[in-house]
Amino acid sequence: REEVATISDPSDDEAIEKASENRTATHQDSDSKPAVKKKRKQPTECFLSQPEEKQESAVKAKRRKKKKISDVLQKSAPKPGVPADLQNLLSQHFGENRSVIEIEELKLSDSCFLPANDLTHSFSSYLKEICPKWVKLRRSHKEKKSVVMLVLCSSALRSLELIKSMTAFKGDCRVIKLFAKHIKIKEQMNMLEKGMFHIGVGTPGRVKTLVEQDALCLNSTKYMILDWNWRDQKLRRMMDIPEIKKETINLLEKSIIKLCRDGSVKLGLF
């Protein structure tokens, strides 16, 4: 009997050890399962966060590009305006709403243009080059409500700058300011009616209004100068400003182009 008892003890111990090993194995399996799940969740969270960051960076990039328009203009090399630039501007503006015949009537030949500024001239030197007989024209001009030379630019401040810069050219001839800032249109109408002026410098909007109200007659005008190449603080030329562009084209269409085609007015791009 004692031998049987001693023999049965190791088998029982082995059974107990196996049972305990099975229990520990089951516990390890149960503990390892949630750990695997956590590892799977981590890449999914990282994967979802990546496109959001890309979208935000794309939006920021677009916003930055909008703010750098002036930088792009600043880096571009300045090119002097030529008659083809004005021709292309007119054809693009009227191309969608006008027929082929109407567009042809708005085209100007090269003989309608004065030599363009090559960006080496001051305003006075440019005027002296394109108007060598200015003294004779100035003396022969005696009509009221008209000017011999009309200069169009983008703002009142720019008009004052041009008037100051033409001192060497204009001599003792009379210059009238044709812009809206601080000057009422009735005052300008009275000045044109009572006095005699040789040069008018102003903005296309006010000049167009004076022409429409018959306060300014262009039949005696010989030269029309567009301040084409100058840029403001935002690096915009006069034709880059939508309002100025629209008013200038309207004035050209209604009054100037016909006079140019008849040969009485010459266009210059400064």
Tab-separated table of C-alpha atoms in Angstrom:
chain	number	residue	atom	x	y	z
A	1	ARG	CA	0.000	0.000	0.000
A	2	GLU	CA	2.750	2.495	0.773
A	3	GLU	CA	4.284	1.842	-2.685
A	4	VAL	CA	0.984	2.541	-4.376
A	5	ALA	CA	0.686	5.819	-2.500
A	6	THR	CA	4.192	6.884	-3.435
A	7	ILE	CA	3.548	5.977	-7.094
A	8	SER	CA	0.272	7.898	-7.268
A	9	ASP	CA	1.770	11.118	-5.863
A	10	PRO	CA	3.950	12.114	-8.882
A	11	SER	CA	1.053	11.601	-11.329
A	12	ASP	CA	-1.126	13.862	-9.286
A	13	ASP	CA	1.617	16.460	-9.160
A	14	GLU	CA	2.037	16.321	-12.920
A	15	ALA	CA	-1.686	16.745	-13.428
A	16	ILE	CA	-1.698	19.746	-11.134
A	17	GLU	CA	1.286	21.293	-12.963
A	18	LYS	CA	-0.376	20.775	-16.344
A	19	ALA	CA	-3.564	22.377	-15.138
A	20	SER	CA	-1.673	25.355	-13.787
A	21	GLU	CA	0.271	25.687	-17.046
A	22	ASN	CA	-2.985	25.634	-19.019
A	23	ARG	CA	-4.403	28.348	-16.784
A	24	THR	CA	-1.336	30.573	-17.186
A	25	ALA	CA	-1.424	30.018	-20.956
A	26	THR	CA	-5.061	31.036	-21.115
A	27	HIS	CA	-4.313	34.129	-19.017
A	28	GLN	CA	-1.427	35.067	-21.307
A	29	ASP	CA	-3.629	34.654	-24.392
A	30	SER	CA	-6.363	36.778	-22.848
A	31	ASP	CA	-3.828	39.452	-21.867
A	32	SER	CA	-2.157	39.495	-25.254
A	33	LYS	CA	-5.382	40.013	-27.247
A	34	PRO	CA	-6.135	43.570	-26.074
A	35	ALA	CA	-2.465	44.518	-26.594
A	36	VAL	CA	-2.747	43.487	-30.234
A	37	LYS	CA	-5.888	45.578	-30.599
A	38	LYS	CA	-4.120	48.647	-29.216
A	39	LYS	CA	-1.299	48.224	-31.714
A	40	ARG	CA	-3.814	48.080	-34.564
A	41	LYS	CA	-5.581	51.250	-33.418
A	42	GLN	CA	-2.450	53.368	-33.412
A	43	PRO	CA	-1.734	53.278	-37.159
A	44	THR	CA	-5.394	53.949	-37.979
A	45	GLU	CA	-5.352	57.098	-35.868
A	46	CYS	CA	-2.130	58.309	-37.507
A	47	PHE	CA	-3.518	57.494	-40.953
A	48	LEU	CA	-6.649	59.601	-40.375
A	49	SER	CA	-4.717	62.625	-39.112
A	50	GLN	CA	-2.456	62.911	-42.197
A	51	PRO	CA	-5.007	64.133	-44.791
A	52	GLU	CA	-6.320	66.799	-42.414
A	53	GLU	CA	-2.827	68.228	-42.058
A	54	LYS	CA	-2.383	68.192	-45.833
A	55	GLN	CA	-5.664	70.037	-46.330
A	56	GLU	CA	-4.708	72.692	-43.807
A	57	SER	CA	-1.294	73.154	-45.407
A	58	ALA	CA	-2.910	73.421	-48.864
A	59	VAL	CA	-5.294	76.134	-47.643
A	60	LYS	CA	-2.416	78.051	-46.077
A	61	ALA	CA	-0.457	77.795	-49.306
A	62	LYS	CA	-3.388	79.204	-51.300
A	63	ARG	CA	-3.764	82.098	-48.882
A	64	ARG	CA	-0.088	82.891	-49.144
A	65	LYS	CA	-0.244	82.894	-52.944
A	66	LYS	CA	-3.059	85.455	-52.900
A	67	LYS	CA	-0.967	87.781	-50.765
A	68	LYS	CA	2.047	87.571	-53.101
A	69	ILE	CA	0.514	89.116	-56.228
A	70	SER	CA	2.515	92.306	-55.746
A	71	ASP	CA	5.668	90.248	-55.256
A	72	VAL	CA	5.137	88.581	-58.624
A	73	LEU	CA	4.709	91.973	-60.302
A	74	GLN	CA	7.774	93.310	-58.564
A	75	LYS	CA	9.936	90.461	-59.849
A	76	SER	CA	8.752	90.890	-63.444
A	77	ALA	CA	11.052	93.007	-65.556
A	78	PRO	CA	9.472	96.321	-66.620
A	79	LYS	CA	8.550	96.404	-70.293
A	80	PRO	CA	7.648	99.651	-72.065
A	81	GLY	CA	4.150	99.895	-73.464
A	82	VAL	CA	3.743	99.652	-77.226
A	83	PRO	CA	0.723	100.328	-79.497
A	84	ALA	CA	0.068	96.577	-79.762
A	85	ASP	CA	-0.630	96.474	-76.014
A	86	LEU	CA	-3.479	98.966	-76.356
A	87	GLN	CA	-4.806	97.198	-79.440
A	88	ASN	CA	-4.867	93.856	-77.631
A	89	LEU	CA	-6.551	95.432	-74.619
A	90	LEU	CA	-9.347	96.840	-76.762
A	91	SER	CA	-9.876	93.591	-78.669
A	92	GLN	CA	-10.005	91.565	-75.439
A	93	HIS	CA	-12.462	93.997	-73.865
A	94	PHE	CA	-14.860	94.119	-76.818
A	95	GLY	CA	-14.243	90.635	-78.223
A	96	GLU	CA	-17.120	88.897	-76.447
A	97	ASN	CA	-19.840	91.521	-76.991
A	98	ARG	CA	-19.039	92.981	-80.413
A	99	SER	CA	-19.186	91.687	-83.935
A	100	VAL	CA	-16.143	91.364	-86.168
A	101	ILE	CA	-17.092	94.518	-88.078
A	102	GLU	CA	-17.500	96.554	-84.889
A	103	ILE	CA	-14.112	95.392	-83.605
A	104	GLU	CA	-12.493	96.368	-86.898
A	105	GLU	CA	-13.890	99.892	-86.498
A	106	LEU	CA	-12.155	100.182	-83.119
A	107	LYS	CA	-8.729	99.215	-84.458
A	108	LEU	CA	-6.101	101.909	-84.876
A	109	SER	CA	-3.282	101.962	-87.393
A	110	ASP	CA	0.326	102.560	-86.357
A	111	SER	CA	0.120	106.068	-87.806
A	112	CYS	CA	-2.320	106.995	-85.018
A	113	PHE	CA	0.377	106.524	-82.370
A	114	LEU	CA	3.263	108.659	-81.214
A	115	PRO	CA	6.625	107.078	-80.338
A	116	ALA	CA	6.256	105.154	-77.063
A	117	ASN	CA	8.351	105.829	-73.986
A	118	ASP	CA	11.291	103.422	-73.753
A	119	LEU	CA	11.506	103.954	-69.955
A	120	THR	CA	14.548	106.225	-70.297
A	121	HIS	CA	12.642	109.530	-70.535
A	122	SER	CA	11.397	111.926	-67.921
A	123	PHE	CA	7.944	113.288	-68.666
A	124	SER	CA	9.316	116.616	-69.945
A	125	SER	CA	11.916	114.976	-72.207
A	126	TYR	CA	9.284	112.607	-73.610
A	127	LEU	CA	6.921	115.496	-74.411
A	128	LYS	CA	9.746	117.422	-76.076
A	129	GLU	CA	10.487	114.426	-78.294
A	130	ILE	CA	6.917	113.806	-79.436
A	131	CYS	CA	5.933	117.507	-79.694
A	132	PRO	CA	8.840	119.332	-81.339
A	133	LYS	CA	6.506	122.099	-82.603
A	134	TRP	CA	4.835	122.688	-79.238
A	135	VAL	CA	5.653	126.425	-79.100
A	136	LYS	CA	3.897	127.040	-82.406
A	137	LEU	CA	0.844	124.976	-81.397
A	138	ARG	CA	0.615	126.743	-78.055
A	139	ARG	CA	0.626	130.197	-79.623
A	140	SER	CA	-1.984	129.330	-82.239
A	141	HIS	CA	-4.412	127.852	-79.708
A	142	LYS	CA	-7.095	130.383	-78.770
A	143	GLU	CA	-10.235	128.292	-78.258
A	144	LYS	CA	-11.987	127.964	-74.927
A	145	LYS	CA	-13.448	124.764	-73.485
A	146	SER	CA	-10.594	122.825	-75.096
A	147	VAL	CA	-6.938	121.838	-74.660
A	148	VAL	CA	-4.158	121.067	-77.119
A	149	MET	CA	-2.789	118.179	-75.059
A	150	LEU	CA	-4.747	115.815	-72.815
A	151	VAL	CA	-2.923	113.621	-70.289
A	152	LEU	CA	-4.754	110.737	-68.573
A	153	CYS	CA	-3.471	108.977	-65.458
A	154	SER	CA	-4.780	106.821	-62.606
A	155	SER	CA	-5.272	109.290	-59.721
A	156	ALA	CA	-5.334	112.913	-58.604
A	157	LEU	CA	-2.005	112.502	-56.818
A	158	ARG	CA	-0.371	111.151	-59.942
A	159	SER	CA	-1.844	114.083	-61.917
A	160	LEU	CA	-0.118	116.564	-59.594
A	161	GLU	CA	3.178	114.680	-59.967
A	162	LEU	CA	2.958	114.844	-63.756
A	163	ILE	CA	2.130	118.555	-63.709
A	164	LYS	CA	5.220	119.232	-61.601
A	165	SER	CA	7.430	117.044	-63.792
A	166	MET	CA	6.457	118.853	-67.032
A	167	THR	CA	7.756	122.257	-65.874
A	168	ALA	CA	10.689	122.190	-68.297
A	169	PHE	CA	8.332	121.477	-71.199
A	170	LYS	CA	5.240	123.591	-70.602
A	171	GLY	CA	6.939	126.935	-70.031
A	172	ASP	CA	4.305	129.628	-69.532
A	173	CYS	CA	1.365	127.663	-70.988
A	174	ARG	CA	-1.684	127.133	-68.801
A	175	VAL	CA	-2.501	123.736	-67.312
A	176	ILE	CA	-5.902	122.712	-65.923
A	177	LYS	CA	-6.459	119.927	-63.387
A	178	LEU	CA	-9.163	117.522	-64.548
A	179	PHE	CA	-9.712	115.181	-61.592
A	180	ALA	CA	-12.474	114.873	-59.001
A	181	LYS	CA	-10.549	115.066	-55.720
A	182	HIS	CA	-11.124	118.415	-53.931
A	183	ILE	CA	-12.375	120.029	-57.160
A	184	LYS	CA	-16.078	120.268	-58.012
A	185	ILE	CA	-17.086	119.658	-61.584
A	186	LYS	CA	-18.910	123.004	-61.740
A	187	GLU	CA	-15.661	124.813	-60.945
A	188	GLN	CA	-13.902	123.004	-63.771
A	189	MET	CA	-16.749	123.763	-66.163
A	190	ASN	CA	-16.586	127.489	-65.311
A	191	MET	CA	-12.808	127.548	-65.722
A	192	LEU	CA	-12.994	125.868	-69.139
A	193	GLU	CA	-15.766	128.197	-70.294
A	194	LYS	CA	-14.118	131.451	-69.173
A	195	GLY	CA	-10.416	130.694	-69.570
A	196	MET	CA	-8.063	129.306	-72.162
A	197	PHE	CA	-5.881	126.276	-71.341
A	198	HIS	CA	-3.231	124.441	-73.318
A	199	ILE	CA	-2.806	121.227	-71.312
A	200	GLY	CA	-5.316	119.181	-69.328
A	201	VAL	CA	-4.119	116.565	-66.843
A	202	GLY	CA	-6.545	114.308	-64.988
A	203	THR	CA	-8.361	111.021	-64.590
A	204	PRO	CA	-10.417	109.375	-67.350
A	205	GLY	CA	-13.621	109.369	-65.268
A	206	ARG	CA	-13.732	113.140	-64.795
A	207	VAL	CA	-12.597	113.843	-68.357
A	208	LYS	CA	-15.326	111.565	-69.715
A	209	THR	CA	-17.962	113.358	-67.622
A	210	LEU	CA	-16.809	116.792	-68.844
A	211	VAL	CA	-16.897	115.598	-72.464
A	212	GLU	CA	-20.398	114.124	-72.047
A	213	GLN	CA	-21.673	117.417	-70.573
A	214	ASP	CA	-20.097	119.431	-73.425
A	215	ALA	CA	-17.875	121.266	-70.966
A	216	LEU	CA	-14.733	119.961	-72.706
A	217	CYS	CA	-14.440	119.835	-76.482
A	218	LEU	CA	-11.810	117.561	-78.037
A	219	ASN	CA	-11.903	118.966	-81.577
A	220	SER	CA	-8.870	121.165	-80.865
A	221	THR	CA	-6.938	118.399	-79.094
A	222	LYS	CA	-3.825	117.234	-80.957
A	223	TYR	CA	-2.168	114.904	-78.442
A	224	MET	CA	-3.535	112.429	-75.939
A	225	ILE	CA	-0.991	110.868	-73.570
A	226	LEU	CA	-1.713	107.786	-71.450
A	227	ASP	CA	0.399	107.327	-68.310
A	228	TRP	CA	0.837	103.701	-69.346
A	229	ASN	CA	3.998	102.433	-67.631
A	230	TRP	CA	3.833	104.053	-64.186
A	231	ARG	CA	2.946	101.809	-61.203
A	232	ASP	CA	1.402	102.826	-57.877
A	233	GLN	CA	2.336	101.565	-54.387
A	234	LYS	CA	0.581	98.271	-55.131
A	235	LEU	CA	2.589	97.999	-58.359
A	236	ARG	CA	-0.530	98.446	-60.511
A	237	ARG	CA	-0.477	100.299	-63.805
A	238	MET	CA	-3.464	102.432	-64.735
A	239	MET	CA	-4.853	99.643	-66.927
A	240	ASP	CA	-4.490	97.144	-64.077
A	241	ILE	CA	-7.108	99.054	-62.032
A	242	PRO	CA	-10.588	97.882	-63.156
A	243	GLU	CA	-12.363	101.249	-62.746
A	244	ILE	CA	-9.647	103.238	-64.514
A	245	LYS	CA	-9.437	100.649	-67.287
A	246	LYS	CA	-13.204	100.722	-67.882
A	247	GLU	CA	-13.420	104.534	-67.924
A	248	THR	CA	-10.406	104.873	-70.213
A	249	ILE	CA	-11.785	102.370	-72.729
A	250	ASN	CA	-15.200	104.088	-72.673
A	251	LEU	CA	-13.582	107.456	-73.347
A	252	LEU	CA	-11.516	105.994	-76.179
A	253	GLU	CA	-14.553	104.327	-77.736
A	254	LYS	CA	-16.905	107.317	-77.538
A	255	SER	CA	-14.561	110.169	-78.423
A	256	ILE	CA	-10.881	109.487	-79.029
A	257	ILE	CA	-10.775	106.572	-81.494
A	258	LYS	CA	-12.829	108.402	-84.113
A	259	LEU	CA	-10.585	111.471	-83.840
A	260	CYS	CA	-7.522	109.244	-84.163
A	261	ARG	CA	-8.874	107.525	-87.257
A	262	ASP	CA	-9.606	110.954	-88.773
A	263	GLY	CA	-6.001	111.975	-88.131
A	264	SER	CA	-6.663	114.904	-85.800
A	265	VAL	CA	-5.417	113.239	-82.546
A	266	LYS	CA	-2.235	111.271	-81.894
A	267	LEU	CA	-1.949	108.779	-79.043
A	268	GLY	CA	1.151	108.434	-76.885
A	269	LEU	CA	2.036	105.825	-74.231
A	270	PHE	CA	4.304	107.270	-71.561
